[in-house]
Amino acid sequence: MVFQLLDDHSRYDVADLAWPAETTEGAWTCATTAIKRYGLPRMLLSDNGLAFTGNRLGTEVQFERNLTAVGVKTIHSRPFHPQTNGKNERSHQTLQRWLRAQPPATTLAGLQALLDHYRDLYNRRPHQGIDGKTPLERRAQGRRITPLPARDVHPRTFTTTTTVASRGHINVHTMQIPLGVEYAGTTVNAFLTGDELLVFYREFLIYNATIDRNRRIQASPHRRGNKHRRRINEQ
């Protein structure tokens, strides 16, 4: 299974991820990879797969809740209407054709290596849909610095991936964030926007608090039962 994320304006391939199956964890891992590289998008368009949206069931899946929590609007194509996602569908076809022409990967790591190579080639090749420019050129040309009134300026989101220490905490900037010893040794993603901190283990939000800049050691998070501890123990 391959997750692929494109910038809608430039067709720039921001992230490709090899994953065992189409799951919410894989979708969120791909999204956080892109966010760490290029920052938060305003919106994210997906198809109607349950890894991305619960629209077909009249509910909201974890992927949607996570994006909403970090300030990204989620939108999705209409069921049985792939034209809405046409740019992505064409890009998927290009990737599939390229992969079929390569020696087949026998492991996820091998497939990821192919995807990393493809992404570099794709972003540097001329694209008919953007007047013969490369996605890299189109992305560079489309970046404009537009001053905004002070009241409209939103704080930048700082993102980091880190390993939880043996005593159950991580460090974000100069602050110590206690997550709990059950997370020791695991990898988490932290999003800090102004004073609002969110920490995710896999696709699960495990810490959500307004930090106190006057304290080096922050308050412990509200516990969410034992469900995350069970998932960790099942690894």
mmCIF file of C-alpha atoms in Angstrom:
data_model
loop_
_atom_site.group_PDB
_atom_site.id
_atom_site.type_symbol
_atom_site.label_atom_id
_atom_site.label_comp_id
_atom_site.label_asym_id
_atom_site.label_seq_id
_atom_site.Cartn_x
_atom_site.Cartn_y
_atom_site.Cartn_z
ATOM 1 C CA MET A 1 0.000 0.000 0.000
ATOM 2 C CA VAL A 2 1.265 3.493 -0.911
ATOM 3 C CA PHE A 3 0.025 6.792 0.535
ATOM 4 C CA GLN A 4 0.755 9.833 -1.631
ATOM 5 C CA LEU A 5 0.222 13.532 -0.888
ATOM 6 C CA LEU A 6 0.390 16.296 -3.505
ATOM 7 C CA ASP A 7 0.325 20.077 -3.317
ATOM 8 C CA ASP A 8 -2.771 21.015 -5.333
ATOM 9 C CA HIS A 9 -1.326 24.185 -6.912
ATOM 10 C CA SER A 10 2.116 23.023 -7.990
ATOM 11 C CA ARG A 11 1.536 19.235 -8.273
ATOM 12 C CA TYR A 12 4.568 18.957 -5.988
ATOM 13 C CA ASP A 13 4.783 15.521 -4.362
ATOM 14 C CA VAL A 14 5.156 16.347 -0.665
ATOM 15 C CA ALA A 15 5.150 12.802 0.748
ATOM 16 C CA ASP A 16 4.993 9.163 -0.362
ATOM 17 C CA LEU A 17 4.751 6.409 2.227
ATOM 18 C CA ALA A 18 4.935 2.628 1.991
ATOM 19 C CA TRP A 19 2.559 1.050 4.513
ATOM 20 C CA PRO A 20 1.180 -2.461 5.120
ATOM 21 C CA ALA A 21 -2.470 -1.485 4.530
ATOM 22 C CA GLU A 22 -4.784 1.504 4.055
ATOM 23 C CA THR A 23 -5.207 2.428 7.713
ATOM 24 C CA THR A 24 -5.734 5.635 9.649
ATOM 25 C CA GLU A 25 -2.291 5.228 11.200
ATOM 26 C CA GLY A 26 -0.687 5.121 7.755
ATOM 27 C CA ALA A 27 -2.683 8.126 6.548
ATOM 28 C CA TRP A 28 -1.724 10.132 9.624
ATOM 29 C CA THR A 29 1.942 9.086 9.371
ATOM 30 C CA CYS A 30 2.036 10.300 5.761
ATOM 31 C CA ALA A 31 0.323 13.566 6.690
ATOM 32 C CA THR A 32 2.676 14.271 9.605
ATOM 33 C CA THR A 33 5.671 13.540 7.365
ATOM 34 C CA ALA A 34 4.471 16.214 4.935
ATOM 35 C CA ILE A 35 3.641 18.661 7.726
ATOM 36 C CA LYS A 36 7.110 18.325 9.254
ATOM 37 C CA ARG A 37 8.657 19.047 5.860
ATOM 38 C CA TYR A 38 6.467 21.913 4.664
ATOM 39 C CA GLY A 39 4.203 23.083 7.462
ATOM 40 C CA LEU A 40 0.448 22.879 7.924
ATOM 41 C CA PRO A 41 -1.795 23.093 4.856
ATOM 42 C CA ARG A 42 -5.036 25.043 4.996
ATOM 43 C CA MET A 43 -7.078 22.107 3.702
ATOM 44 C CA LEU A 44 -6.586 18.454 2.867
ATOM 45 C CA LEU A 45 -8.637 16.717 0.175
ATOM 46 C CA SER A 46 -9.009 12.946 0.219
ATOM 47 C CA ASP A 47 -11.141 10.245 -1.327
ATOM 48 C CA ASN A 48 -13.797 8.464 0.715
ATOM 49 C CA GLY A 49 -11.655 5.654 2.103
ATOM 50 C CA LEU A 50 -12.330 4.950 5.788
ATOM 51 C CA ALA A 51 -8.705 5.675 6.592
ATOM 52 C CA PHE A 52 -9.432 9.319 5.673
ATOM 53 C CA THR A 53 -13.088 10.054 6.354
ATOM 54 C CA GLY A 54 -16.154 8.552 7.986
ATOM 55 C CA ASN A 55 -18.513 10.539 5.762
ATOM 56 C CA ARG A 56 -20.113 7.410 4.269
ATOM 57 C CA LEU A 57 -21.027 6.247 7.774
ATOM 58 C CA GLY A 58 -22.135 9.643 9.022
ATOM 59 C CA THR A 59 -19.260 9.851 11.484
ATOM 60 C CA GLU A 60 -15.739 11.252 11.847
ATOM 61 C CA VAL A 61 -12.626 9.059 11.849
ATOM 62 C CA GLN A 62 -9.444 9.639 13.834
ATOM 63 C CA PHE A 63 -7.608 11.086 10.809
ATOM 64 C CA GLU A 64 -10.214 13.843 10.491
ATOM 65 C CA ARG A 65 -10.207 14.539 14.226
ATOM 66 C CA ASN A 66 -6.404 14.817 14.246
ATOM 67 C CA LEU A 67 -6.319 17.277 11.348
ATOM 68 C CA THR A 68 -9.061 19.373 12.918
ATOM 69 C CA ALA A 69 -7.107 19.421 16.197
ATOM 70 C CA VAL A 70 -4.031 20.911 14.478
ATOM 71 C CA GLY A 71 -6.118 23.429 12.502
ATOM 72 C CA VAL A 72 -6.443 21.785 9.064
ATOM 73 C CA LYS A 73 -9.820 21.683 7.297
ATOM 74 C CA THR A 74 -10.686 18.298 5.783
ATOM 75 C CA ILE A 75 -12.660 17.903 2.565
ATOM 76 C CA HIS A 76 -13.383 14.808 0.503
ATOM 77 C CA SER A 77 -14.543 13.876 -2.976
ATOM 78 C CA ARG A 78 -18.125 12.840 -3.644
ATOM 79 C CA PRO A 79 -18.698 9.075 -3.645
ATOM 80 C CA PHE A 80 -18.328 7.555 -7.146
ATOM 81 C CA HIS A 81 -17.073 10.891 -8.478
ATOM 82 C CA PRO A 82 -13.294 10.463 -8.938
ATOM 83 C CA GLN A 83 -13.064 13.620 -11.075
ATOM 84 C CA THR A 84 -12.962 15.686 -7.862
ATOM 85 C CA ASN A 85 -9.690 13.972 -7.042
ATOM 86 C CA GLY A 86 -8.525 13.898 -10.662
ATOM 87 C CA LYS A 87 -5.055 15.359 -10.122
ATOM 88 C CA ASN A 88 -4.308 12.804 -7.447
ATOM 89 C CA GLU A 89 -5.702 9.924 -9.518
ATOM 90 C CA ARG A 90 -3.486 10.852 -12.475
ATOM 91 C CA SER A 91 -0.486 11.145 -10.184
ATOM 92 C CA HIS A 92 -1.235 7.718 -8.694
ATOM 93 C CA GLN A 93 -1.324 6.257 -12.220
ATOM 94 C CA THR A 94 2.051 7.825 -13.035
ATOM 95 C CA LEU A 95 3.554 6.356 -9.885
ATOM 96 C CA GLN A 96 2.058 2.917 -10.573
ATOM 97 C CA ARG A 97 3.456 2.859 -14.116
ATOM 98 C CA TRP A 98 6.886 3.867 -12.839
ATOM 99 C CA LEU A 99 6.866 1.197 -10.119
ATOM 100 C CA ARG A 100 5.881 -1.504 -12.627
ATOM 101 C CA ALA A 101 8.963 -0.603 -14.669
ATOM 102 C CA GLN A 102 11.301 -1.090 -11.673
ATOM 103 C CA PRO A 103 12.598 -4.317 -10.117
ATOM 104 C CA PRO A 104 9.843 -5.320 -7.659
ATOM 105 C CA ALA A 105 10.413 -4.433 -4.009
ATOM 106 C CA THR A 106 10.240 -7.407 -1.638
ATOM 107 C CA THR A 107 10.039 -5.410 1.618
ATOM 108 C CA LEU A 108 8.388 -2.212 2.825
ATOM 109 C CA ALA A 109 11.830 -0.657 3.265
ATOM 110 C CA GLY A 110 12.668 -1.535 -0.335
ATOM 111 C CA LEU A 111 9.401 -0.032 -1.550
ATOM 112 C CA GLN A 112 10.044 3.119 0.496
ATOM 113 C CA ALA A 113 13.473 3.482 -1.119
ATOM 114 C CA LEU A 114 11.827 3.309 -4.558
ATOM 115 C CA LEU A 115 9.231 5.887 -3.510
ATOM 116 C CA ASP A 116 11.911 8.280 -2.246
ATOM 117 C CA HIS A 117 13.729 8.006 -5.590
ATOM 118 C CA TYR A 118 10.502 8.456 -7.548
ATOM 119 C CA ARG A 119 9.522 11.536 -5.560
ATOM 120 C CA ASP A 120 12.811 13.246 -6.427
ATOM 121 C CA LEU A 121 12.439 12.383 -10.123
ATOM 122 C CA TYR A 122 8.767 13.385 -10.287
ATOM 123 C CA ASN A 123 9.281 16.799 -8.697
ATOM 124 C CA ARG A 124 12.049 17.633 -11.170
ATOM 125 C CA ARG A 125 10.433 16.531 -14.434
ATOM 126 C CA PRO A 126 8.365 18.863 -16.677
ATOM 127 C CA HIS A 127 4.617 18.472 -16.201
ATOM 128 C CA GLN A 128 2.146 19.097 -19.009
ATOM 129 C CA GLY A 129 -0.584 20.153 -16.577
ATOM 130 C CA ILE A 130 1.468 23.118 -15.307
ATOM 131 C CA ASP A 131 2.642 24.552 -18.647
ATOM 132 C CA GLY A 132 5.719 22.364 -18.949
ATOM 133 C CA LYS A 133 7.218 23.512 -15.663
ATOM 134 C CA THR A 134 8.492 21.089 -13.075
ATOM 135 C CA PRO A 135 6.549 20.807 -9.801
ATOM 136 C CA LEU A 136 9.656 22.112 -8.046
ATOM 137 C CA GLU A 137 9.710 25.235 -10.250
ATOM 138 C CA ARG A 138 5.972 25.804 -9.889
ATOM 139 C CA ARG A 139 6.176 25.473 -6.111
ATOM 140 C CA ALA A 140 9.078 27.938 -5.905
ATOM 141 C CA GLN A 141 7.292 30.472 -8.140
ATOM 142 C CA GLY A 142 4.075 30.161 -6.170
ATOM 143 C CA ARG A 143 5.614 31.058 -2.823
ATOM 144 C CA ARG A 144 4.826 34.692 -2.097
ATOM 145 C CA ILE A 145 5.368 36.642 1.081
ATOM 146 C CA THR A 146 2.201 38.679 1.634
ATOM 147 C CA PRO A 147 2.147 40.876 4.744
ATOM 148 C CA LEU A 148 -1.084 40.531 6.726
ATOM 149 C CA PRO A 149 -2.603 42.803 9.339
ATOM 150 C CA ALA A 150 -1.400 41.902 12.815
ATOM 151 C CA ARG A 151 -4.856 40.696 13.870
ATOM 152 C CA ASP A 152 -4.826 38.076 11.081
ATOM 153 C CA VAL A 153 -1.381 36.627 11.815
ATOM 154 C CA HIS A 154 -1.590 33.130 13.225
ATOM 155 C CA PRO A 155 1.258 31.646 15.261
ATOM 156 C CA ARG A 156 3.461 29.212 13.397
ATOM 157 C CA THR A 157 3.155 25.528 14.252
ATOM 158 C CA PHE A 158 6.383 23.880 15.423
ATOM 159 C CA THR A 159 6.465 20.127 14.805
ATOM 160 C CA THR A 160 8.885 17.506 16.044
ATOM 161 C CA THR A 161 9.233 13.737 16.229
ATOM 162 C CA THR A 162 10.949 12.419 19.332
ATOM 163 C CA THR A 163 11.411 9.324 21.494
ATOM 164 C CA VAL A 164 9.862 9.270 24.965
ATOM 165 C CA ALA A 165 12.491 9.035 27.718
ATOM 166 C CA SER A 166 12.623 6.118 30.157
ATOM 167 C CA ARG A 167 10.811 8.190 32.802
ATOM 168 C CA GLY A 168 7.955 8.927 30.420
ATOM 169 C CA HIS A 169 8.631 12.482 29.281
ATOM 170 C CA ILE A 170 9.724 14.380 26.181
ATOM 171 C CA ASN A 171 11.395 17.756 25.773
ATOM 172 C CA VAL A 172 9.811 20.399 23.546
ATOM 173 C CA HIS A 173 11.939 23.518 23.250
ATOM 174 C CA THR A 174 13.093 23.983 26.873
ATOM 175 C CA MET A 175 10.028 22.382 28.456
ATOM 176 C CA GLN A 176 9.643 18.886 29.876
ATOM 177 C CA ILE A 177 6.331 17.276 28.922
ATOM 178 C CA PRO A 178 5.221 14.282 31.069
ATOM 179 C CA LEU A 179 3.372 11.650 29.054
ATOM 180 C CA GLY A 180 3.577 8.623 31.340
ATOM 181 C CA VAL A 181 6.040 5.757 31.694
ATOM 182 C CA GLU A 182 3.812 3.503 29.573
ATOM 183 C CA TYR A 183 5.037 5.506 26.554
ATOM 184 C CA ALA A 184 8.750 5.125 27.390
ATOM 185 C CA GLY A 185 10.759 4.193 24.306
ATOM 186 C CA THR A 186 7.944 4.960 21.871
ATOM 187 C CA THR A 187 8.056 7.583 19.123
ATOM 188 C CA VAL A 188 5.620 10.499 19.295
ATOM 189 C CA ASN A 189 4.829 13.591 17.214
ATOM 190 C CA ALA A 190 4.401 16.964 18.906
ATOM 191 C CA PHE A 191 2.628 20.030 17.471
ATOM 192 C CA LEU A 192 3.165 23.345 19.269
ATOM 193 C CA THR A 193 1.108 26.331 18.038
ATOM 194 C CA GLY A 194 1.654 29.342 20.227
ATOM 195 C CA ASP A 195 1.053 27.926 23.707
ATOM 196 C CA GLU A 196 -1.153 25.032 22.563
ATOM 197 C CA LEU A 197 0.604 21.656 22.601
ATOM 198 C CA LEU A 198 -0.689 18.417 21.102
ATOM 199 C CA VAL A 199 1.227 15.139 21.239
ATOM 200 C CA PHE A 200 0.283 12.070 19.197
ATOM 201 C CA TYR A 201 1.317 8.458 19.739
ATOM 202 C CA ARG A 202 0.745 6.780 16.378
ATOM 203 C CA GLU A 203 -2.606 8.282 15.338
ATOM 204 C CA PHE A 204 -3.827 8.823 18.896
ATOM 205 C CA LEU A 205 -3.879 12.193 20.659
ATOM 206 C CA ILE A 206 -2.354 11.555 24.111
ATOM 207 C CA TYR A 207 -1.550 15.078 25.330
ATOM 208 C CA ASN A 208 -3.512 18.269 24.699
ATOM 209 C CA ALA A 209 -2.803 21.256 26.927
ATOM 210 C CA THR A 210 -2.019 24.942 27.086
ATOM 211 C CA ILE A 211 1.566 25.147 28.287
ATOM 212 C CA ASP A 212 2.815 27.462 31.006
ATOM 213 C CA ARG A 213 5.939 29.229 29.741
ATOM 214 C CA ASN A 214 6.938 29.988 33.333
ATOM 215 C CA ARG A 215 7.270 26.299 34.170
ATOM 216 C CA ARG A 216 10.003 24.015 32.893
ATOM 217 C CA ILE A 217 8.061 20.862 33.832
ATOM 218 C CA GLN A 218 4.523 20.976 32.492
ATOM 219 C CA ALA A 219 1.413 19.501 34.073
ATOM 220 C CA SER A 220 0.591 15.843 33.486
ATOM 221 C CA PRO A 221 -2.057 15.126 30.857
ATOM 222 C CA HIS A 222 -5.585 14.066 31.651
ATOM 223 C CA ARG A 223 -5.695 10.294 31.455
ATOM 224 C CA ARG A 224 -7.886 8.786 28.751
ATOM 225 C CA GLY A 225 -8.403 5.357 30.326
ATOM 226 C CA ASN A 226 -6.292 2.318 29.539
ATOM 227 C CA LYS A 227 -6.934 1.980 25.807
ATOM 228 C CA HIS A 228 -3.581 3.479 24.746
ATOM 229 C CA ARG A 229 -1.703 1.404 27.316
ATOM 230 C CA ARG A 230 -3.304 -1.751 25.933
ATOM 231 C CA ARG A 231 -2.305 -0.825 22.395
ATOM 232 C CA ILE A 232 1.298 -0.269 23.496
ATOM 233 C CA ASN A 233 1.408 -3.598 25.323
ATOM 234 C CA GLU A 234 0.049 -5.356 22.231
ATOM 235 C CA GLN A 235 2.985 -4.218 20.060
#
